[in-house]
mmCIF file with all atom_site columns, C-alpha atoms in Angstrom:
data_model
loop_
_atom_site.group_PDB
_atom_site.id
_atom_site.type_symbol
_atom_site.label_atom_id
_atom_site.label_alt_id
_atom_site.label_comp_id
_atom_site.label_asym_id
_atom_site.label_entity_id
_atom_site.label_seq_id
_atom_site.pdbx_PDB_ins_code
_atom_site.Cartn_x
_atom_site.Cartn_y
_atom_site.Cartn_z
_atom_site.occupancy
_atom_site.B_iso_or_equiv
_atom_site.pdbx_formal_charge
_atom_site.auth_seq_id
_atom_site.auth_comp_id
_atom_site.auth_asym_id
_atom_site.auth_atom_id
_atom_site.pdbx_PDB_model_num
ATOM 1   C CA . UNK A 1 1   ? 4.568   -17.415 -14.462 1.00 83.00 ? 1   UNK A CA 1
ATOM 2   C CA . UNK A 1 2   ? 6.510   -19.839 -12.272 1.00 89.00 ? 2   UNK A CA 1
ATOM 3   C CA . UNK A 1 3   ? 9.092   -22.388 -13.394 1.00 87.00 ? 3   UNK A CA 1
ATOM 4   C CA . UNK A 1 4   ? 8.377   -21.389 -16.971 1.00 88.00 ? 4   UNK A CA 1
ATOM 5   C CA . UNK A 1 5   ? 4.618   -21.944 -16.973 1.00 88.00 ? 5   UNK A CA 1
ATOM 6   C CA . UNK A 1 6   ? 1.386   -20.320 -15.910 1.00 89.00 ? 6   UNK A CA 1
ATOM 7   C CA . UNK A 1 7   ? -0.723  -21.980 -13.178 1.00 87.00 ? 7   UNK A CA 1
ATOM 8   C CA . UNK A 1 8   ? -3.405  -24.450 -14.223 1.00 87.00 ? 8   UNK A CA 1
ATOM 9   C CA . UNK A 1 9   ? -7.111  -23.654 -13.551 1.00 86.00 ? 9   UNK A CA 1
ATOM 10  C CA . UNK A 1 10  ? -7.006  -26.281 -10.791 1.00 87.00 ? 10  UNK A CA 1
ATOM 11  C CA . UNK A 1 11  ? -4.035  -24.564 -9.099  1.00 86.00 ? 11  UNK A CA 1
ATOM 12  C CA . UNK A 1 12  ? -5.474  -21.069 -9.502  1.00 87.00 ? 12  UNK A CA 1
ATOM 13  C CA . UNK A 1 13  ? -9.278  -21.135 -9.968  1.00 88.00 ? 13  UNK A CA 1
ATOM 14  C CA . UNK A 1 14  ? -11.048 -18.012 -11.160 1.00 85.00 ? 14  UNK A CA 1
ATOM 15  C CA . UNK A 1 15  ? -12.799 -15.969 -8.480  1.00 82.00 ? 15  UNK A CA 1
ATOM 16  C CA . UNK A 1 16  ? -15.312 -14.242 -10.714 1.00 80.00 ? 16  UNK A CA 1
ATOM 17  C CA . UNK A 1 17  ? -17.240 -14.477 -13.952 1.00 78.00 ? 17  UNK A CA 1
ATOM 18  C CA . UNK A 1 18  ? -16.133 -12.213 -16.743 1.00 74.00 ? 18  UNK A CA 1
ATOM 19  C CA . UNK A 1 19  ? -12.905 -10.652 -17.955 1.00 78.00 ? 19  UNK A CA 1
ATOM 20  C CA . UNK A 1 20  ? -12.303 -8.192  -15.128 1.00 78.00 ? 20  UNK A CA 1
ATOM 21  C CA . UNK A 1 21  ? -13.354 -7.242  -11.581 1.00 76.00 ? 21  UNK A CA 1
ATOM 22  C CA . UNK A 1 22  ? -15.970 -4.677  -12.632 1.00 81.00 ? 22  UNK A CA 1
ATOM 23  C CA . UNK A 1 23  ? -19.137 -5.042  -10.576 1.00 83.00 ? 23  UNK A CA 1
ATOM 24  C CA . UNK A 1 24  ? -17.306 -6.961  -7.857  1.00 85.00 ? 24  UNK A CA 1
ATOM 25  C CA . UNK A 1 25  ? -17.756 -5.607  -4.338  1.00 88.00 ? 25  UNK A CA 1
ATOM 26  C CA . UNK A 1 26  ? -14.823 -5.187  -1.978  1.00 90.00 ? 26  UNK A CA 1
ATOM 27  C CA . UNK A 1 27  ? -16.249 -7.940  0.207   1.00 91.00 ? 27  UNK A CA 1
ATOM 28  C CA . UNK A 1 28  ? -16.422 -10.341 -2.761  1.00 90.00 ? 28  UNK A CA 1
ATOM 29  C CA . UNK A 1 29  ? -12.890 -9.338  -3.721  1.00 90.00 ? 29  UNK A CA 1
ATOM 30  C CA . UNK A 1 30  ? -11.601 -10.122 -0.212  1.00 93.00 ? 30  UNK A CA 1
ATOM 31  C CA . UNK A 1 31  ? -13.530 -13.373 0.073   1.00 93.00 ? 31  UNK A CA 1
ATOM 32  C CA . UNK A 1 32  ? -11.760 -14.971 -2.904  1.00 90.00 ? 32  UNK A CA 1
ATOM 33  C CA . UNK A 1 33  ? -9.170  -17.435 -1.493  1.00 88.00 ? 33  UNK A CA 1
ATOM 34  C CA . UNK A 1 34  ? -7.199  -17.371 -4.766  1.00 88.00 ? 34  UNK A CA 1
ATOM 35  C CA . UNK A 1 35  ? -6.994  -13.593 -5.048  1.00 89.00 ? 35  UNK A CA 1
ATOM 36  C CA . UNK A 1 36  ? -3.486  -12.734 -6.272  1.00 90.00 ? 36  UNK A CA 1
ATOM 37  C CA . UNK A 1 37  ? -3.833  -9.217  -4.851  1.00 92.00 ? 37  UNK A CA 1
ATOM 38  C CA . UNK A 1 38  ? -3.230  -10.622 -1.360  1.00 95.00 ? 38  UNK A CA 1
ATOM 39  C CA . UNK A 1 39  ? 0.434   -10.386 -0.319  1.00 96.00 ? 39  UNK A CA 1
ATOM 40  C CA . UNK A 1 40  ? 1.263   -9.469  -3.889  1.00 96.00 ? 40  UNK A CA 1
ATOM 41  C CA . UNK A 1 41  ? 4.546   -7.721  -3.047  1.00 97.00 ? 41  UNK A CA 1
ATOM 42  C CA . UNK A 1 42  ? 5.920   -10.763 -1.225  1.00 97.00 ? 42  UNK A CA 1
ATOM 43  C CA . UNK A 1 43  ? 4.888   -13.044 -4.074  1.00 95.00 ? 43  UNK A CA 1
ATOM 44  C CA . UNK A 1 44  ? 6.477   -10.744 -6.676  1.00 95.00 ? 44  UNK A CA 1
ATOM 45  C CA . UNK A 1 45  ? 9.801   -10.652 -4.800  1.00 97.00 ? 45  UNK A CA 1
ATOM 46  C CA . UNK A 1 46  ? 9.947   -14.257 -3.583  1.00 97.00 ? 46  UNK A CA 1
ATOM 47  C CA . UNK A 1 47  ? 11.169  -17.369 -5.370  1.00 96.00 ? 47  UNK A CA 1
ATOM 48  C CA . UNK A 1 48  ? 7.888   -19.248 -5.862  1.00 94.00 ? 48  UNK A CA 1
ATOM 49  C CA . UNK A 1 49  ? 9.760   -22.417 -6.811  1.00 93.00 ? 49  UNK A CA 1
ATOM 50  C CA . UNK A 1 50  ? 10.607  -22.857 -3.126  1.00 94.00 ? 50  UNK A CA 1
ATOM 51  C CA . UNK A 1 51  ? 6.944   -23.558 -2.390  1.00 92.00 ? 51  UNK A CA 1
ATOM 52  C CA . UNK A 1 52  ? 6.010   -25.500 -5.531  1.00 89.00 ? 52  UNK A CA 1
ATOM 53  C CA . UNK A 1 53  ? 4.743   -22.418 -7.392  1.00 90.00 ? 53  UNK A CA 1
ATOM 54  C CA . UNK A 1 54  ? 0.925   -22.426 -7.121  1.00 88.00 ? 54  UNK A CA 1
ATOM 55  C CA . UNK A 1 55  ? 0.616   -26.024 -5.882  1.00 84.00 ? 55  UNK A CA 1
ATOM 56  C CA . UNK A 1 56  ? -0.909  -25.428 -2.448  1.00 82.00 ? 56  UNK A CA 1
ATOM 57  C CA . UNK A 1 57  ? -0.367  -29.047 -1.357  1.00 83.00 ? 57  UNK A CA 1
ATOM 58  C CA . UNK A 1 58  ? 3.426   -28.804 -1.759  1.00 85.00 ? 58  UNK A CA 1
ATOM 59  C CA . UNK A 1 59  ? 3.959   -27.471 1.815   1.00 88.00 ? 59  UNK A CA 1
ATOM 60  C CA . UNK A 1 60  ? 1.686   -26.435 4.670   1.00 93.00 ? 60  UNK A CA 1
ATOM 61  C CA . UNK A 1 61  ? 0.153   -22.967 4.550   1.00 91.00 ? 61  UNK A CA 1
ATOM 62  C CA . UNK A 1 62  ? 2.228   -21.784 7.540   1.00 94.00 ? 62  UNK A CA 1
ATOM 63  C CA . UNK A 1 63  ? 5.478   -23.131 6.063   1.00 96.00 ? 63  UNK A CA 1
ATOM 64  C CA . UNK A 1 64  ? 4.579   -21.635 2.677   1.00 93.00 ? 64  UNK A CA 1
ATOM 65  C CA . UNK A 1 65  ? 4.096   -18.188 4.215   1.00 95.00 ? 65  UNK A CA 1
ATOM 66  C CA . UNK A 1 66  ? 7.392   -18.418 6.103   1.00 97.00 ? 66  UNK A CA 1
ATOM 67  C CA . UNK A 1 67  ? 9.369   -19.528 3.034   1.00 97.00 ? 67  UNK A CA 1
ATOM 68  C CA . UNK A 1 68  ? 7.859   -16.837 0.813   1.00 97.00 ? 68  UNK A CA 1
ATOM 69  C CA . UNK A 1 69  ? 8.488   -14.054 3.319   1.00 98.00 ? 69  UNK A CA 1
ATOM 70  C CA . UNK A 1 70  ? 12.097  -15.090 3.976   1.00 98.00 ? 70  UNK A CA 1
ATOM 71  C CA . UNK A 1 71  ? 12.741  -15.413 0.236   1.00 98.00 ? 71  UNK A CA 1
ATOM 72  C CA . UNK A 1 72  ? 11.262  -11.957 -0.435  1.00 98.00 ? 72  UNK A CA 1
ATOM 73  C CA . UNK A 1 73  ? 13.370  -10.413 2.347   1.00 98.00 ? 73  UNK A CA 1
ATOM 74  C CA . UNK A 1 74  ? 16.546  -12.040 1.022   1.00 98.00 ? 74  UNK A CA 1
ATOM 75  C CA . UNK A 1 75  ? 15.898  -10.922 -2.551  1.00 98.00 ? 75  UNK A CA 1
ATOM 76  C CA . UNK A 1 76  ? 15.120  -7.381  -1.397  1.00 98.00 ? 76  UNK A CA 1
ATOM 77  C CA . UNK A 1 77  ? 18.308  -7.252  0.677   1.00 98.00 ? 77  UNK A CA 1
ATOM 78  C CA . UNK A 1 78  ? 20.361  -8.493  -2.288  1.00 97.00 ? 78  UNK A CA 1
ATOM 79  C CA . UNK A 1 79  ? 19.116  -5.655  -4.508  1.00 97.00 ? 79  UNK A CA 1
ATOM 80  C CA . UNK A 1 80  ? 21.618  -2.838  -5.010  1.00 96.00 ? 80  UNK A CA 1
ATOM 81  C CA . UNK A 1 81  ? 18.814  -0.312  -4.631  1.00 97.00 ? 81  UNK A CA 1
ATOM 82  C CA . UNK A 1 82  ? 15.158  -0.011  -3.772  1.00 97.00 ? 82  UNK A CA 1
ATOM 83  C CA . UNK A 1 83  ? 13.086  2.997   -2.749  1.00 96.00 ? 83  UNK A CA 1
ATOM 84  C CA . UNK A 1 84  ? 10.003  3.725   -0.695  1.00 95.00 ? 84  UNK A CA 1
ATOM 85  C CA . UNK A 1 85  ? 7.194   5.895   -2.023  1.00 91.00 ? 85  UNK A CA 1
ATOM 86  C CA . UNK A 1 86  ? 6.685   7.664   1.296   1.00 91.00 ? 86  UNK A CA 1
ATOM 87  C CA . UNK A 1 87  ? 10.372  8.746   1.398   1.00 94.00 ? 87  UNK A CA 1
ATOM 88  C CA . UNK A 1 88  ? 10.897  10.347  -2.006  1.00 94.00 ? 88  UNK A CA 1
ATOM 89  C CA . UNK A 1 89  ? 13.842  12.603  -1.090  1.00 94.00 ? 89  UNK A CA 1
ATOM 90  C CA . UNK A 1 90  ? 15.694  9.818   0.706   1.00 96.00 ? 90  UNK A CA 1
ATOM 91  C CA . UNK A 1 91  ? 14.945  7.493   -2.205  1.00 96.00 ? 91  UNK A CA 1
ATOM 92  C CA . UNK A 1 92  ? 16.468  10.010  -4.619  1.00 96.00 ? 92  UNK A CA 1
ATOM 93  C CA . UNK A 1 93  ? 19.486  10.470  -2.345  1.00 96.00 ? 93  UNK A CA 1
ATOM 94  C CA . UNK A 1 94  ? 20.102  6.704   -2.177  1.00 96.00 ? 94  UNK A CA 1
ATOM 95  C CA . UNK A 1 95  ? 19.615  6.247   -5.929  1.00 96.00 ? 95  UNK A CA 1
ATOM 96  C CA . UNK A 1 96  ? 22.078  9.030   -6.756  1.00 96.00 ? 96  UNK A CA 1
ATOM 97  C CA . UNK A 1 97  ? 24.720  7.732   -4.299  1.00 94.00 ? 97  UNK A CA 1
ATOM 98  C CA . UNK A 1 98  ? 24.256  4.090   -5.342  1.00 95.00 ? 98  UNK A CA 1
ATOM 99  C CA . UNK A 1 99  ? 24.573  4.656   -9.093  1.00 95.00 ? 99  UNK A CA 1
ATOM 100 C CA . UNK A 1 100 ? 26.696  7.843   -9.057  1.00 94.00 ? 100 UNK A CA 1
ATOM 101 C CA . UNK A 1 101 ? 24.044  9.768   -10.988 1.00 94.00 ? 101 UNK A CA 1
ATOM 102 C CA . UNK A 1 102 ? 22.380  13.128  -10.445 1.00 94.00 ? 102 UNK A CA 1
ATOM 103 C CA . UNK A 1 103 ? 18.753  13.934  -11.209 1.00 93.00 ? 103 UNK A CA 1
ATOM 104 C CA . UNK A 1 104 ? 17.968  17.319  -12.789 1.00 93.00 ? 104 UNK A CA 1
ATOM 105 C CA . UNK A 1 105 ? 15.108  18.007  -10.366 1.00 92.00 ? 105 UNK A CA 1
ATOM 106 C CA . UNK A 1 106 ? 14.387  16.802  -6.839  1.00 90.00 ? 106 UNK A CA 1
ATOM 107 C CA . UNK A 1 107 ? 11.749  14.115  -6.335  1.00 91.00 ? 107 UNK A CA 1
ATOM 108 C CA . UNK A 1 108 ? 8.389   15.437  -5.153  1.00 88.00 ? 108 UNK A CA 1
ATOM 109 C CA . UNK A 1 109 ? 6.672   13.916  -2.128  1.00 87.00 ? 109 UNK A CA 1
ATOM 110 C CA . UNK A 1 110 ? 3.001   13.114  -2.705  1.00 83.00 ? 110 UNK A CA 1
ATOM 111 C CA . UNK A 1 111 ? 1.228   11.363  0.153   1.00 78.00 ? 111 UNK A CA 1
ATOM 112 C CA . UNK A 1 112 ? -2.327  11.404  -1.192  1.00 76.00 ? 112 UNK A CA 1
ATOM 113 C CA . UNK A 1 113 ? -3.568  8.327   -3.042  1.00 75.00 ? 113 UNK A CA 1
ATOM 114 C CA . UNK A 1 114 ? -6.893  7.340   -4.583  1.00 74.00 ? 114 UNK A CA 1
ATOM 115 C CA . UNK A 1 115 ? -7.283  4.703   -1.880  1.00 73.00 ? 115 UNK A CA 1
ATOM 116 C CA . UNK A 1 116 ? -6.761  7.365   0.785   1.00 74.00 ? 116 UNK A CA 1
ATOM 117 C CA . UNK A 1 117 ? -10.100 8.927   -0.108  1.00 76.00 ? 117 UNK A CA 1
ATOM 118 C CA . UNK A 1 118 ? -12.077 5.732   0.515   1.00 82.00 ? 118 UNK A CA 1
ATOM 119 C CA . UNK A 1 119 ? -13.859 5.431   3.874   1.00 86.00 ? 119 UNK A CA 1
ATOM 120 C CA . UNK A 1 120 ? -13.655 1.944   5.351   1.00 90.00 ? 120 UNK A CA 1
ATOM 121 C CA . UNK A 1 121 ? -14.893 0.639   8.670   1.00 91.00 ? 121 UNK A CA 1
ATOM 122 C CA . UNK A 1 122 ? -12.397 -0.789  11.164  1.00 93.00 ? 122 UNK A CA 1
ATOM 123 C CA . UNK A 1 123 ? -13.538 -4.359  10.521  1.00 94.00 ? 123 UNK A CA 1
ATOM 124 C CA . UNK A 1 124 ? -12.798 -4.087  6.808   1.00 93.00 ? 124 UNK A CA 1
ATOM 125 C CA . UNK A 1 125 ? -9.398  -2.494  7.444   1.00 93.00 ? 125 UNK A CA 1
ATOM 126 C CA . UNK A 1 126 ? -8.545  -5.269  9.893   1.00 95.00 ? 126 UNK A CA 1
ATOM 127 C CA . UNK A 1 127 ? -9.560  -7.901  7.326   1.00 95.00 ? 127 UNK A CA 1
ATOM 128 C CA . UNK A 1 128 ? -7.387  -6.291  4.634   1.00 95.00 ? 128 UNK A CA 1
ATOM 129 C CA . UNK A 1 129 ? -4.453  -6.251  7.050   1.00 96.00 ? 129 UNK A CA 1
ATOM 130 C CA . UNK A 1 130 ? -4.989  -9.946  7.838   1.00 96.00 ? 130 UNK A CA 1
ATOM 131 C CA . UNK A 1 131 ? -5.099  -10.849 4.144   1.00 96.00 ? 131 UNK A CA 1
ATOM 132 C CA . UNK A 1 132 ? -1.867  -8.918  3.545   1.00 97.00 ? 132 UNK A CA 1
ATOM 133 C CA . UNK A 1 133 ? 0.013   -9.805  6.717   1.00 97.00 ? 133 UNK A CA 1
ATOM 134 C CA . UNK A 1 134 ? 3.083   -10.999 4.811   1.00 98.00 ? 134 UNK A CA 1
ATOM 135 C CA . UNK A 1 135 ? 3.236   -7.781  2.797   1.00 98.00 ? 135 UNK A CA 1
ATOM 136 C CA . UNK A 1 136 ? 2.989   -5.744  5.998   1.00 98.00 ? 136 UNK A CA 1
ATOM 137 C CA . UNK A 1 137 ? 5.860   -7.712  7.564   1.00 98.00 ? 137 UNK A CA 1
ATOM 138 C CA . UNK A 1 138 ? 7.908   -7.266  4.401   1.00 98.00 ? 138 UNK A CA 1
ATOM 139 C CA . UNK A 1 139 ? 7.208   -3.538  4.426   1.00 98.00 ? 139 UNK A CA 1
ATOM 140 C CA . UNK A 1 140 ? 8.383   -3.189  8.037   1.00 98.00 ? 140 UNK A CA 1
ATOM 141 C CA . UNK A 1 141 ? 11.569  -5.040  7.088   1.00 98.00 ? 141 UNK A CA 1
ATOM 142 C CA . UNK A 1 142 ? 12.015  -2.911  3.950   1.00 98.00 ? 142 UNK A CA 1
ATOM 143 C CA . UNK A 1 143 ? 11.557  0.329   5.878   1.00 98.00 ? 143 UNK A CA 1
ATOM 144 C CA . UNK A 1 144 ? 14.169  -0.696  8.452   1.00 98.00 ? 144 UNK A CA 1
ATOM 145 C CA . UNK A 1 145 ? 16.625  -1.814  5.756   1.00 98.00 ? 145 UNK A CA 1
ATOM 146 C CA . UNK A 1 146 ? 15.995  1.381   3.781   1.00 98.00 ? 146 UNK A CA 1
ATOM 147 C CA . UNK A 1 147 ? 16.749  3.582   6.820   1.00 97.00 ? 147 UNK A CA 1
ATOM 148 C CA . UNK A 1 148 ? 19.921  1.595   7.558   1.00 97.00 ? 148 UNK A CA 1
ATOM 149 C CA . UNK A 1 149 ? 21.141  2.074   4.000   1.00 97.00 ? 149 UNK A CA 1
ATOM 150 C CA . UNK A 1 150 ? 20.291  5.773   4.099   1.00 97.00 ? 150 UNK A CA 1
ATOM 151 C CA . UNK A 1 151 ? 22.135  6.304   7.410   1.00 96.00 ? 151 UNK A CA 1
ATOM 152 C CA . UNK A 1 152 ? 25.147  4.359   6.150   1.00 96.00 ? 152 UNK A CA 1
ATOM 153 C CA . UNK A 1 153 ? 25.383  6.459   2.960   1.00 95.00 ? 153 UNK A CA 1
ATOM 154 C CA . UNK A 1 154 ? 25.070  9.636   5.033   1.00 94.00 ? 154 UNK A CA 1
ATOM 155 C CA . UNK A 1 155 ? 27.891  8.520   7.351   1.00 95.00 ? 155 UNK A CA 1
ATOM 156 C CA . UNK A 1 156 ? 30.132  7.653   4.402   1.00 92.00 ? 156 UNK A CA 1
ATOM 157 C CA . UNK A 1 157 ? 29.390  11.036  2.834   1.00 91.00 ? 157 UNK A CA 1
ATOM 158 C CA . UNK A 1 158 ? 30.197  12.882  6.089   1.00 92.00 ? 158 UNK A CA 1
ATOM 159 C CA . UNK A 1 159 ? 33.467  10.955  6.449   1.00 91.00 ? 159 UNK A CA 1
ATOM 160 C CA . UNK A 1 160 ? 34.407  11.807  2.862   1.00 89.00 ? 160 UNK A CA 1
ATOM 161 C CA . UNK A 1 161 ? 33.598  15.476  3.450   1.00 88.00 ? 161 UNK A CA 1
ATOM 162 C CA . UNK A 1 162 ? 35.732  15.548  6.624   1.00 90.00 ? 162 UNK A CA 1
ATOM 163 C CA . UNK A 1 163 ? 38.601  13.872  4.762   1.00 89.00 ? 163 UNK A CA 1
ATOM 164 C CA . UNK A 1 164 ? 38.280  16.366  1.913   1.00 85.00 ? 164 UNK A CA 1
ATOM 165 C CA . UNK A 1 165 ? 38.293  19.322  4.339   1.00 86.00 ? 165 UNK A CA 1
ATOM 166 C CA . UNK A 1 166 ? 41.394  17.952  6.102   1.00 87.00 ? 166 UNK A CA 1
ATOM 167 C CA . UNK A 1 167 ? 43.181  17.546  2.796   1.00 86.00 ? 167 UNK A CA 1
ATOM 168 C CA . UNK A 1 168 ? 42.188  21.078  1.766   1.00 84.00 ? 168 UNK A CA 1
ATOM 169 C CA . UNK A 1 169 ? 43.489  22.494  5.068   1.00 85.00 ? 169 UNK A CA 1
ATOM 170 C CA . UNK A 1 170 ? 46.763  20.577  4.735   1.00 83.00 ? 170 UNK A CA 1
ATOM 171 C CA . UNK A 1 171 ? 47.158  21.798  1.159   1.00 83.00 ? 171 UNK A CA 1
ATOM 172 C CA . UNK A 1 172 ? 46.452  25.372  2.250   1.00 83.00 ? 172 UNK A CA 1
ATOM 173 C CA . UNK A 1 173 ? 49.034  25.159  5.064   1.00 81.00 ? 173 UNK A CA 1
ATOM 174 C CA . UNK A 1 174 ? 51.544  23.627  2.693   1.00 79.00 ? 174 UNK A CA 1
ATOM 175 C CA . UNK A 1 175 ? 50.960  26.435  0.182   1.00 77.00 ? 175 UNK A CA 1
ATOM 176 C CA . UNK A 1 176 ? 51.307  29.070  2.924   1.00 74.00 ? 176 UNK A CA 1
ATOM 177 C CA . UNK A 1 177 ? 54.564  27.510  4.170   1.00 72.00 ? 177 UNK A CA 1
ATOM 178 C CA . UNK A 1 178 ? 55.888  27.337  0.607   1.00 69.00 ? 178 UNK A CA 1
ATOM 179 C CA . UNK A 1 179 ? 54.969  30.989  -0.005  1.00 70.00 ? 179 UNK A CA 1
ATOM 180 C CA . UNK A 1 180 ? 56.748  31.986  3.228   1.00 71.00 ? 180 UNK A CA 1
ATOM 181 C CA . UNK A 1 181 ? 59.892  30.084  2.213   1.00 67.00 ? 181 UNK A CA 1
ATOM 182 C CA . UNK A 1 182 ? 59.794  31.759  -1.185  1.00 69.00 ? 182 UNK A CA 1
ATOM 183 C CA . UNK A 1 183 ? 59.510  35.180  0.426   1.00 66.00 ? 183 UNK A CA 1
ATOM 184 C CA . UNK A 1 184 ? 62.452  34.483  2.737   1.00 65.00 ? 184 UNK A CA 1
ATOM 185 C CA . UNK A 1 185 ? 64.594  33.299  -0.174  1.00 63.00 ? 185 UNK A CA 1
ATOM 186 C CA . UNK A 1 186 ? 63.973  36.608  -1.920  1.00 64.00 ? 186 UNK A CA 1
ATOM 187 C CA . UNK A 1 187 ? 65.475  38.679  0.966   1.00 58.00 ? 187 UNK A CA 1
ATOM 188 C CA . UNK A 1 188 ? 68.944  39.965  -0.031  1.00 57.00 ? 188 UNK A CA 1
ATOM 189 C CA . UNK A 1 189 ? 71.446  38.985  2.622   1.00 55.00 ? 189 UNK A CA 1
ATOM 190 C CA . UNK A 1 190 ? 74.819  40.892  2.798   1.00 55.00 ? 190 UNK A CA 1
ATOM 191 C CA . UNK A 1 191 ? 77.772  39.132  1.194   1.00 56.00 ? 191 UNK A CA 1
ATOM 192 C CA . UNK A 1 192 ? 80.714  37.920  3.285   1.00 60.00 ? 192 UNK A CA 1
ATOM 193 C CA . UNK A 1 193 ? 83.059  40.600  1.839   1.00 60.00 ? 193 UNK A CA 1
ATOM 194 C CA . UNK A 1 194 ? 80.619  43.381  2.650   1.00 54.00 ? 194 UNK A CA 1
ATOM 195 C CA . UNK A 1 195 ? 80.260  42.152  6.257   1.00 54.00 ? 195 UNK A CA 1
ATOM 196 C CA . UNK A 1 196 ? 84.077  42.033  6.669   1.00 60.00 ? 196 UNK A CA 1
ATOM 197 C CA . UNK A 1 197 ? 84.322  45.613  5.436   1.00 55.00 ? 197 UNK A CA 1
ATOM 198 C CA . UNK A 1 198 ? 81.717  46.775  7.999   1.00 54.00 ? 198 UNK A CA 1
ATOM 199 C CA . UNK A 1 199 ? 83.488  44.960  10.848  1.00 55.00 ? 199 UNK A CA 1
ATOM 200 C CA . UNK A 1 200 ? 86.855  46.543  9.939   1.00 59.00 ? 200 UNK A CA 1
ATOM 201 C CA . UNK A 1 201 ? 85.275  49.991  10.082  1.00 57.00 ? 201 UNK A CA 1
ATOM 202 C CA . UNK A 1 202 ? 84.078  49.326  13.586  1.00 55.00 ? 202 UNK A CA 1
#
């Protein structure tokens, strides 16, 4: 959907016959110029209205790519929170600090994927990277922004801990001083008459 409507068949022609991609080779999948799998993350985060939705004649291809990437970056930056699959513990930490919530169990880090078990030649990998260049640029930006947010939250937490420790030490010293004053007040000092009597004896 874009601007309240789905793309027309002329704007987004079908790449295959049938209802799904079954029987389609990876090469056929990559060769489709209208394949919505390419740079999908950028497209999902960007404001497609900026480039005329799926009207490819609205702006040049280079300008379209630039506008989509910048829009996706801006929208990602404006989000209160986002996480990265490869940094599960940091993602949990940021989520908990951002929304003041606590998960019952720690997030588990799983690095194996179904795609990780597929052997591809270097040429195919290079082609996939070319087709998803915008997504790769967005990911580099997201990773940098994620690390900045994580470091900032850690610094804030350390500052809060130092402040709390200082306040605890000040409170402890104040309590110790108060206890000392109380103890001194409880000492029985001789009265003035008693002291006069002692001095006369001398």
